[in-house]
Coordinates of C-alpha atoms (C1' of nucleotides) in Angstrom, one line a residue:
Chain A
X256 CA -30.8 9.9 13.8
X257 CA -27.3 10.7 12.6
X258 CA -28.5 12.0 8.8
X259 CA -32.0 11.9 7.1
X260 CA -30.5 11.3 4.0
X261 CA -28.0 8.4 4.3
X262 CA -29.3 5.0 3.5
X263 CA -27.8 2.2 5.4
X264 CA -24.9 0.4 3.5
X265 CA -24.7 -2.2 6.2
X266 CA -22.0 0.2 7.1
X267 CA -23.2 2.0 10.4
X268 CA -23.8 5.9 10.3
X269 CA -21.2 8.1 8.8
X270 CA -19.5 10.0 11.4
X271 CA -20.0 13.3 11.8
X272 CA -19.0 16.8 13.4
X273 CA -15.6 16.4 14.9
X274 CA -14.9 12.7 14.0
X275 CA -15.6 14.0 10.3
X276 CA -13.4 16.5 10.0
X277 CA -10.4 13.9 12.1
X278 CA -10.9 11.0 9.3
X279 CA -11.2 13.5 6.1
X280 CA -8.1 15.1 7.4
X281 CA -7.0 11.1 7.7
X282 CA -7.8 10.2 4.0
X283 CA -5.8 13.7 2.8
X284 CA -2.7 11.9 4.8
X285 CA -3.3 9.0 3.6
X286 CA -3.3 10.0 0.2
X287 CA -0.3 12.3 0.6
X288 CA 1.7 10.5 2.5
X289 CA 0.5 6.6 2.2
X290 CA -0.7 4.5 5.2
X291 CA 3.0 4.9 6.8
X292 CA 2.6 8.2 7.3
X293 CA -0.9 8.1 9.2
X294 CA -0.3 9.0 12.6
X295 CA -2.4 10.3 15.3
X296 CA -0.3 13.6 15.4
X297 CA 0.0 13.9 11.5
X298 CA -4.0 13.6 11.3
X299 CA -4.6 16.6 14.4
X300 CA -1.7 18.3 12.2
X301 CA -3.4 18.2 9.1
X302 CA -6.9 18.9 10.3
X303 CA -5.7 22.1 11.8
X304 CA -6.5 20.8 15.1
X305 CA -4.3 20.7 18.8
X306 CA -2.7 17.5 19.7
X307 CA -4.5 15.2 21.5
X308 CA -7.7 15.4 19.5
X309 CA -6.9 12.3 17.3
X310 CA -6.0 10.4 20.1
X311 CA -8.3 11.1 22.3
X312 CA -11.1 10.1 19.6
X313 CA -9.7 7.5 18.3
X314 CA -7.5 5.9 21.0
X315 CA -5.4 3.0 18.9
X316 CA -4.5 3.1 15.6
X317 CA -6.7 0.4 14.7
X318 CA -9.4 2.2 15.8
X319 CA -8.2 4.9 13.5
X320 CA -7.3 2.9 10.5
X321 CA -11.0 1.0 10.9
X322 CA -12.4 4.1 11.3
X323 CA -11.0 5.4 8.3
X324 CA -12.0 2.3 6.3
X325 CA -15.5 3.1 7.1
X326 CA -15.5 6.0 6.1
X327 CA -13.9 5.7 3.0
X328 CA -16.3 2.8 2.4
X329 CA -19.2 5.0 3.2
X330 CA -18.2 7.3 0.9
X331 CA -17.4 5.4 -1.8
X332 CA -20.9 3.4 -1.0
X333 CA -22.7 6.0 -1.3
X334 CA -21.4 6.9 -5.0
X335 CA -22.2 3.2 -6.1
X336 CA -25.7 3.2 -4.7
X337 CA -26.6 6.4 -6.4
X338 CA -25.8 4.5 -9.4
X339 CA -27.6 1.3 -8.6
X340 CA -30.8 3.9 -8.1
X341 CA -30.5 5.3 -11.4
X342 CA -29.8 2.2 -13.1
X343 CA -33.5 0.5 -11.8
X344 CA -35.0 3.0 -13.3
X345 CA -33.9 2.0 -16.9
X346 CA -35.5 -1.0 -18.2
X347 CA -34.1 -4.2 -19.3
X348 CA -34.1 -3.6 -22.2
X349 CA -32.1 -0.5 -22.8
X350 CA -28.7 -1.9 -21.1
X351 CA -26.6 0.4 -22.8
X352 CA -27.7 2.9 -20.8
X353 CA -26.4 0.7 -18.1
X354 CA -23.4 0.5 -19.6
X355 CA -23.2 4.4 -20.0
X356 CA -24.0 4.5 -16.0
X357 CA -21.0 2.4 -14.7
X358 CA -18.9 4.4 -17.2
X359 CA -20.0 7.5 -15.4
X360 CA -19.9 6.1 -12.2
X361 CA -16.2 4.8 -13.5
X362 CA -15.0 8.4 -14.6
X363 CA -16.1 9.9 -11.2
X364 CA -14.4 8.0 -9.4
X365 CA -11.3 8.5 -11.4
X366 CA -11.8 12.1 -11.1
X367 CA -11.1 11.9 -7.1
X368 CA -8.2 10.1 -7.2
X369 CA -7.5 11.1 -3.5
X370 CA -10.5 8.8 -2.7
X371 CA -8.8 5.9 -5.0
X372 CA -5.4 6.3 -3.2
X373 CA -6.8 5.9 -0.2
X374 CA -9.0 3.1 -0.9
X375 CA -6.0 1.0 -2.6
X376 CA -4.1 1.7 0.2
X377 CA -6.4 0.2 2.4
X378 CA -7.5 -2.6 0.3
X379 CA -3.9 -4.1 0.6
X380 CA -4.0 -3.1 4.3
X381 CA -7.3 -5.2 4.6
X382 CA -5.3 -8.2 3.0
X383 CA -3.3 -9.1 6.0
X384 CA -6.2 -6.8 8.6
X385 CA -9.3 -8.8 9.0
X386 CA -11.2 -6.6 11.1
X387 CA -10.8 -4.1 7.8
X388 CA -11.7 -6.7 5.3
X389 CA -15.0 -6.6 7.4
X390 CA -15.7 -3.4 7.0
X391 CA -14.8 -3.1 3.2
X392 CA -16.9 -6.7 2.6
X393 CA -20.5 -4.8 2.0
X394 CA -19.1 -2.4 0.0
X395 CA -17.7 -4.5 -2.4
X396 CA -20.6 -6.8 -2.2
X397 CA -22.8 -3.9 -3.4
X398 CA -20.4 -3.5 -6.2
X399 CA -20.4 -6.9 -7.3
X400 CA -24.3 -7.0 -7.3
X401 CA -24.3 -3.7 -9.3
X402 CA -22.3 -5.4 -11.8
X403 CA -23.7 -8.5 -11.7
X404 CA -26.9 -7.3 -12.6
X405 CA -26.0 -5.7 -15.5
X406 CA -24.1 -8.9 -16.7
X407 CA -27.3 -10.9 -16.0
X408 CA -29.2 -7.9 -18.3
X409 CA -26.5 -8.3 -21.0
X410 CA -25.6 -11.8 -21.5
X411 CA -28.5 -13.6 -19.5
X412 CA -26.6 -17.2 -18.2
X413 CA -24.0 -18.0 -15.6
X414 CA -20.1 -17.5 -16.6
X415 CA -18.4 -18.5 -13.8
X416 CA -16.5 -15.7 -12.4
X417 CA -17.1 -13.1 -14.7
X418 CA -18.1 -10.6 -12.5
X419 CA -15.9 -10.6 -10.0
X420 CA -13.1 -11.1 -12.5
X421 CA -14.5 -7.3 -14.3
X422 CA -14.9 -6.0 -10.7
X423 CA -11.2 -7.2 -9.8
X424 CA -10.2 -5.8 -13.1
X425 CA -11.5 -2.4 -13.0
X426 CA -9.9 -2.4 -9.1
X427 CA -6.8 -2.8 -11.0
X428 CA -7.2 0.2 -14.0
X429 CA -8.4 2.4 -11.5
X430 CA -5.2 1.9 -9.5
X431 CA -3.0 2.3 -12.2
X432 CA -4.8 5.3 -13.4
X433 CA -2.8 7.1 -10.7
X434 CA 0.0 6.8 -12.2
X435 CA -1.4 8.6 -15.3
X436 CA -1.2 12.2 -15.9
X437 CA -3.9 14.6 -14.1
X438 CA -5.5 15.3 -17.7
X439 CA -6.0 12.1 -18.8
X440 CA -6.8 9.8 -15.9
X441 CA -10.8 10.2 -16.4
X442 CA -10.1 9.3 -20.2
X443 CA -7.8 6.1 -19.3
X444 CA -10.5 5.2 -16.9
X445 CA -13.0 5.4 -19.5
X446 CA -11.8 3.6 -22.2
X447 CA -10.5 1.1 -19.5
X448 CA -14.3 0.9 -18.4
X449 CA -15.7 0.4 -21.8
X450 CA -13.4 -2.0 -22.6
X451 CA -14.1 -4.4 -19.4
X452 CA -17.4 -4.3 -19.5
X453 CA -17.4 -5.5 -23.0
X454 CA -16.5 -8.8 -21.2
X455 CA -19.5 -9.2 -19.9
X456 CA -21.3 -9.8 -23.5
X457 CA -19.2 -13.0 -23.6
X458 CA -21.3 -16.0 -23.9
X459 CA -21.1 -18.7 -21.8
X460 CA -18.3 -20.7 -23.7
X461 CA -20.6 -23.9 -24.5
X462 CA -24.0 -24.3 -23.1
Chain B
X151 CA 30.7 -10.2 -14.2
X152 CA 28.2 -10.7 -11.5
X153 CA 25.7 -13.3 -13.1
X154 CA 26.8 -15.2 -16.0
X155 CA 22.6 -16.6 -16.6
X156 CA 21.4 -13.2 -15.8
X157 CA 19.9 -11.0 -19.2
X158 CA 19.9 -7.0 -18.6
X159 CA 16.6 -5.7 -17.9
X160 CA 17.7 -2.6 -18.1
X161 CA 17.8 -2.8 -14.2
X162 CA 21.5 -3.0 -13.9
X163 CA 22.8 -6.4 -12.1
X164 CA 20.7 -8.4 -9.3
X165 CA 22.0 -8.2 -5.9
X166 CA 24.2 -10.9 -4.9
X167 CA 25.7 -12.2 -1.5
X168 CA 25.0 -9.9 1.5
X169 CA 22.8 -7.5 0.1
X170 CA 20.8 -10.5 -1.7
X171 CA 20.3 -12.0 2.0
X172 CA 19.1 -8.3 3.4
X173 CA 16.3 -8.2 0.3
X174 CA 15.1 -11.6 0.9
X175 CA 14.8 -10.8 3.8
X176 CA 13.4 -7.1 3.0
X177 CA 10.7 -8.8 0.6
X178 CA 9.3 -10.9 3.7
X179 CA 9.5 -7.8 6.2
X180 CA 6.9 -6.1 3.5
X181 CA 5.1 -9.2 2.4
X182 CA 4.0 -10.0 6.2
X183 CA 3.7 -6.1 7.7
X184 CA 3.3 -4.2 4.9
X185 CA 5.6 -1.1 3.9
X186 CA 5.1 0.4 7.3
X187 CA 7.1 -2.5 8.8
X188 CA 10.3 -1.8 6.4
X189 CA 12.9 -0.5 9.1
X190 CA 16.6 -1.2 8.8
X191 CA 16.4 -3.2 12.3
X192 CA 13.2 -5.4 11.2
X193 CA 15.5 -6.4 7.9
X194 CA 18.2 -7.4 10.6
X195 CA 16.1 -9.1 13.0
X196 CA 14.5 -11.4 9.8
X197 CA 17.6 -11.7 8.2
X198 CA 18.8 -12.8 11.8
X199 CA 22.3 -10.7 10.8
X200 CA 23.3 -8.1 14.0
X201 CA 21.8 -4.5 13.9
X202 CA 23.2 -2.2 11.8
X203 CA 23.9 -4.5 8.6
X204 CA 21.1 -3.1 6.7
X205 CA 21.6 0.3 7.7
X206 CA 25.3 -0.3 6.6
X207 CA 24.3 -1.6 3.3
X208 CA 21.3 0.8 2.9
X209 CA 21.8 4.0 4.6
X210 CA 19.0 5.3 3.7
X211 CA 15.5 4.4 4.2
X212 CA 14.9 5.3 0.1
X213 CA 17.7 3.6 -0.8
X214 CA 16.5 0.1 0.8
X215 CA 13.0 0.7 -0.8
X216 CA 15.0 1.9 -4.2
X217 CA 16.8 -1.8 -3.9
X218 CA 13.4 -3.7 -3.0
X219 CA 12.2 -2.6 -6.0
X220 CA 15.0 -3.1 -8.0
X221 CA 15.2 -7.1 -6.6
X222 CA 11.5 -7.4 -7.2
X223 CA 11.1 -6.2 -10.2
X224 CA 14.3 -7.7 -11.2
X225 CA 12.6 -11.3 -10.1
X226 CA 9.3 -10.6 -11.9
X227 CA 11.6 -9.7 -14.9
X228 CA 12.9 -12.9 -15.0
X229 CA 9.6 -14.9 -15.2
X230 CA 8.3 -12.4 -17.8
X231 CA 11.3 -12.5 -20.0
X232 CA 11.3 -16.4 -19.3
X233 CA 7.8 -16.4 -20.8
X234 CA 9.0 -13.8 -23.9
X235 CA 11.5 -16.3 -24.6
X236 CA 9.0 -19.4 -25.0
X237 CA 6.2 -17.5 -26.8
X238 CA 9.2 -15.9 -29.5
X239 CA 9.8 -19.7 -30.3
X240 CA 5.7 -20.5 -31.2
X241 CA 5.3 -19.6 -35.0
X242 CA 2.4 -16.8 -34.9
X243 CA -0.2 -19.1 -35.9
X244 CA -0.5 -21.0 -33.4
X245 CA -1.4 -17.8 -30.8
X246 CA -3.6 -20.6 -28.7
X247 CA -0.6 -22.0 -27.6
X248 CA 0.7 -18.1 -26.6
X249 CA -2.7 -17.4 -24.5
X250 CA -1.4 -20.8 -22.6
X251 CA 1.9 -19.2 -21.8
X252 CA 0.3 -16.2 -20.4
X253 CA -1.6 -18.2 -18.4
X254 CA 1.0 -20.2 -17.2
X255 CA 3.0 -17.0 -16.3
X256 CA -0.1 -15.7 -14.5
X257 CA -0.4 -18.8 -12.5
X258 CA 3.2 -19.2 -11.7
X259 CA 2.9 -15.5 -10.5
X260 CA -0.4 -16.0 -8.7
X261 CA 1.8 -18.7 -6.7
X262 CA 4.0 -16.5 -5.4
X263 CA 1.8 -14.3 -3.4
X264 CA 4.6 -13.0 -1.1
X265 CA 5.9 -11.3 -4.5
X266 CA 2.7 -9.9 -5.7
X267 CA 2.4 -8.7 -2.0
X268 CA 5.1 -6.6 -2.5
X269 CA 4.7 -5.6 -5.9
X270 CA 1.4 -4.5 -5.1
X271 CA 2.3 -2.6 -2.3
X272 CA 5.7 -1.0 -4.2
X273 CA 3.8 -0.1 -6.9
X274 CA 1.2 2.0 -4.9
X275 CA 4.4 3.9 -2.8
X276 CA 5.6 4.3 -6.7
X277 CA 2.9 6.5 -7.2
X278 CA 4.2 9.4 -4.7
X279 CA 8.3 8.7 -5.1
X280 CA 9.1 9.2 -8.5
X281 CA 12.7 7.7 -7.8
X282 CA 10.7 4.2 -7.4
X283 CA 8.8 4.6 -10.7
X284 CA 11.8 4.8 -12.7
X285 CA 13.2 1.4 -11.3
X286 CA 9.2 0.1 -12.5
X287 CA 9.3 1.5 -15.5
X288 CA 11.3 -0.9 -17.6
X289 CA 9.5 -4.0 -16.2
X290 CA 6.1 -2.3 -16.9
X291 CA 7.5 -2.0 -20.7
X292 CA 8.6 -5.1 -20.8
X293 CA 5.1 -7.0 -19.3
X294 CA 3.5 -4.3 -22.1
X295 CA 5.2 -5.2 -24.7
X296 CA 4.8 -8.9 -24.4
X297 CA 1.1 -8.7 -23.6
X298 CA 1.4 -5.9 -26.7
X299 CA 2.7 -8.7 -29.5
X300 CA 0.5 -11.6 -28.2
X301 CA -2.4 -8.6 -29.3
X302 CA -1.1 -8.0 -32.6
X303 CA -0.9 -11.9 -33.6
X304 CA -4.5 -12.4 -31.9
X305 CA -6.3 -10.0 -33.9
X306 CA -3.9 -7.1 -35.6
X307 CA -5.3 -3.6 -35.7
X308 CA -5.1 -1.1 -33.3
X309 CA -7.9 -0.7 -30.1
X310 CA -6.4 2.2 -28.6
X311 CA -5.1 1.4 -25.2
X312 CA -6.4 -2.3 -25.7
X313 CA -3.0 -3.7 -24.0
X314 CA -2.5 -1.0 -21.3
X315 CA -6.3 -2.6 -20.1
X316 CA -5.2 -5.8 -20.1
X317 CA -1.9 -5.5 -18.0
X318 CA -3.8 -2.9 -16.1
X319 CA -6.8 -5.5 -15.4
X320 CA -4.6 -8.4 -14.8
X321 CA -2.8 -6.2 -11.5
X322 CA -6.1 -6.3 -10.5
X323 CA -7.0 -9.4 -10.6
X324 CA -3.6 -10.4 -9.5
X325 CA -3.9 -7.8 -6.8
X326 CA -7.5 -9.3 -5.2
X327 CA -6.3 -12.7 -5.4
X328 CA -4.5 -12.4 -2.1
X329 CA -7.7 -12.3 -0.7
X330 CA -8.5 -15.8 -1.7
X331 CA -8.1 -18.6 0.0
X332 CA -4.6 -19.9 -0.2
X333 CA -5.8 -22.9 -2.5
X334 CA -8.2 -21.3 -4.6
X335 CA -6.2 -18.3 -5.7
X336 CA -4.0 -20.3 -8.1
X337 CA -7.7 -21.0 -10.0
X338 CA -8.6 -17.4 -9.4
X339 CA -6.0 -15.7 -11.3
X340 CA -6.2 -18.8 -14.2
X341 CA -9.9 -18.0 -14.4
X342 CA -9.4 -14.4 -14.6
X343 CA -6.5 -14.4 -17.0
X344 CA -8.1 -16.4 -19.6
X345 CA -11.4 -14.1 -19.6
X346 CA -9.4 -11.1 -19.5
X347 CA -7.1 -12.4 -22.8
X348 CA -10.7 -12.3 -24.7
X349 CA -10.3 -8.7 -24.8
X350 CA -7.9 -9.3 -26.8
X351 CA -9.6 -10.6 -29.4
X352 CA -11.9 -7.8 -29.6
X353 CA -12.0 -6.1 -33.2
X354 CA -11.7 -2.5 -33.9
X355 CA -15.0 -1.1 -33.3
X356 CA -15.4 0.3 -36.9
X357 CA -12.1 0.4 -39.3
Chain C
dG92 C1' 54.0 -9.3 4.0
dA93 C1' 52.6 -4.1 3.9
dG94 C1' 49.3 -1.1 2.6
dA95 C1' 44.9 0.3 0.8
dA96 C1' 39.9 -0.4 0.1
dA97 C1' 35.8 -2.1 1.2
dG98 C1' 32.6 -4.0 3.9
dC99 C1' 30.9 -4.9 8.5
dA100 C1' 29.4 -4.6 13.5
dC101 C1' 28.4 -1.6 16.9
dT102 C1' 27.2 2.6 19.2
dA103 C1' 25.1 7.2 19.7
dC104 C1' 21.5 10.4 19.4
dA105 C1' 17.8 13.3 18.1
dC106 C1' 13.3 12.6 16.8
dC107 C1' 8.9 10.2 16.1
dT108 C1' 5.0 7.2 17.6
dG109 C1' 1.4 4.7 20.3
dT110 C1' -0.9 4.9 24.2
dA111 C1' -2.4 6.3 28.8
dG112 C1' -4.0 9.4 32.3
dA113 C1' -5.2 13.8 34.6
dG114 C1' -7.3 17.9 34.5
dA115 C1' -10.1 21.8 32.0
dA116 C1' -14.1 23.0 29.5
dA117 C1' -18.6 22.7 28.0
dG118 C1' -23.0 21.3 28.2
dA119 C1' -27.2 18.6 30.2
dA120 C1' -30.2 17.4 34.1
dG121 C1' -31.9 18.2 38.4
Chain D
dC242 C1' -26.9 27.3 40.7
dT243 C1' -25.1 22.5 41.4
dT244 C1' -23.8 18.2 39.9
dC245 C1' -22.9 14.9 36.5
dT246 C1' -21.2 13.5 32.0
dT247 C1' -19.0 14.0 28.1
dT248 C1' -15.7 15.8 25.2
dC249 C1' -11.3 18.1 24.6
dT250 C1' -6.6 19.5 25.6
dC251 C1' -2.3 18.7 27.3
dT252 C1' 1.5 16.2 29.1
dA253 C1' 4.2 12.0 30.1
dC254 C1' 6.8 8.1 28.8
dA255 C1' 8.4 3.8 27.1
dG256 C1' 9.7 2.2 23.1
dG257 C1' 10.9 2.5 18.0
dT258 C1' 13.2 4.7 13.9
dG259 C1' 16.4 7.2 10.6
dT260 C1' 20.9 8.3 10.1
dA261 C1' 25.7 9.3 11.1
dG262 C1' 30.2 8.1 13.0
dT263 C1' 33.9 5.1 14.5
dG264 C1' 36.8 1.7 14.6
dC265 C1' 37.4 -3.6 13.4
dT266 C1' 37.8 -7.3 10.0
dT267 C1' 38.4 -9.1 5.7
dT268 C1' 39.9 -9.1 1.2
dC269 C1' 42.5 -7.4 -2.6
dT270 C1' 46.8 -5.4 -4.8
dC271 C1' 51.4 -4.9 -5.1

DNA sequence: GAGAAAGCACTACACCTGTAGAGAAAGAAG
DNA sequence: CTTCTTTCTCTACAGGTGTAGTGCTTTCTC
């Protein structure tokens, strides 16, 4: 019983104790210094600890990089799912304050932009990685039913695509929020949020 | 005169001759291992030109990944600023016929997933080297603006941000089309593209 | 054709990286 | 306390990597 409080994400247990404190001192590489720079000797490095200790936990780098994706996928899982929570306890009814949820959900998010680095970064690693794409497929499927169901609450009726097209979209204004200054990312993210989700009050085109 | 067809960009020339062969050849050492792979010898061995040619051309590492970017965004400035050219020919009524070219751009892009490979992954090492950001910078403005005009003849008025959203939302859709199948990414990016160009018709909230 | 300039091939070298293994340390089970 | 097991630390090593230097060609320029 690795935590009393974590639900399953369909992700395994979050790691803790030692392997927690090699993989967060992975994502602050990661983030710093991009995937390139994710070695097992930078990670003991950052995390303060002797060399060896990376290694010797996780013995390949694949084992570190899907190690890392997990845990960034937990993390980021965990974050969604609070929001799913909070959202079934608003009736149908009052989907704006859906709306307002993802948006806050949205702005959190942009306000660790460590966490977004690190999951872009991966993301494109996962592209040509399948044993990451894996690990990062139930996350994103609980992010595309999250939105999905709002859409369905919205605009009731099937537009082919529509939410994985917001859900692909947002991907992409998160990542280019980085390149926005400190003191605005959360607003960029915002009004980028707003602004997608208004797509999903499109009607289905003729039916 | 080192390309009598080639417009300024404001990127200075494209690479020609030897250095043209080496980014090729750059372009498909990132595409297929990602930026971690980008070594001088891996741009020899795929170029199949002896050791040392890259390093002779490049000496150092930032000044290959300075030049990648340079002949990548220099290549996806061409299709844009083909595109430009088209839509600047289409009397403003007709704005249907603009959306089309968009799409045709997005498509053509979508296509090319080696390029968008490396964009993708470019733009993400932009985000810590702020040499690289400069070389994006004028391709960015360029996408911006011509998303930017196609706004102002679709609806006029000003949604804050409105066209930042939409060029930020179509890397992501571009972005998570290279995890589609090879022959359904083409209808992907055309699917998401259209629905994303319907934010553009949005009205001014209240003005 | 002589000389200069530029580009090219090759080599050298210090350092980094992935991975393995061997022993020390710490804790659990008897 | 003894033994077993697991985890941690340290070291080794076979490559790979960034970068600089050094002559050799080729190509202009006069």
């Amino acid at each position: 019983m690795p935590s009393k409080l974590a639900p399953d994400f369909g992700l395994g247990p979050p790691a803790t104790g030692r392997r927690r404190e090699l993989l967060d001192a992975a994502a602050d590489v990661v983030a710093h210094g991009g995937l390139r720079a994710l070695t097992h000797r930078a990670v003991d490095a950052q995390a303060g600890l002797p060399e060896g200790s990376t290694s010797s936990s996780y013995r390949t780098r694949l084992a570190l990089l899907t190690a890392l994706m997990e845990h960034i996928a937990w993390l980021m899982a965990h974050r969604i799912e609070a929001a799913r929570t909070r959202i079934a306890d608003i009736p149908a009814q009052e989907h704006e304050q859906w709306v307002e949820e993802i948006v806050a959900l949205a702005v959190d998010l942009a306000k660790q932009p460590r966490l977004v680095r690190v999951q872009a970064e991966l993301t494109l690693e996962a592209v040509r990685t399948p044993e990451l794409r894996l690990t990062f497929a139930p996350w994103r499927g609980r992010f595309l039913d999250l939105v999905g169901r709002i859409a369905e609450a919205v605009t009731p009726g099937v537009v082919e695509g529509r939410v994985e097209t917001v859900v692909a979209a947002f991907q992409g204004v998160l990542t280019t929020s980085l390149i926005q200054p400190d003191d605005e990312r959360a607003a960029y993210v915002e009004r980028g949020t707003r602004q997608l989700l208004a797509l999903l009050e499109q009607q289905p085109p003729q039916a």
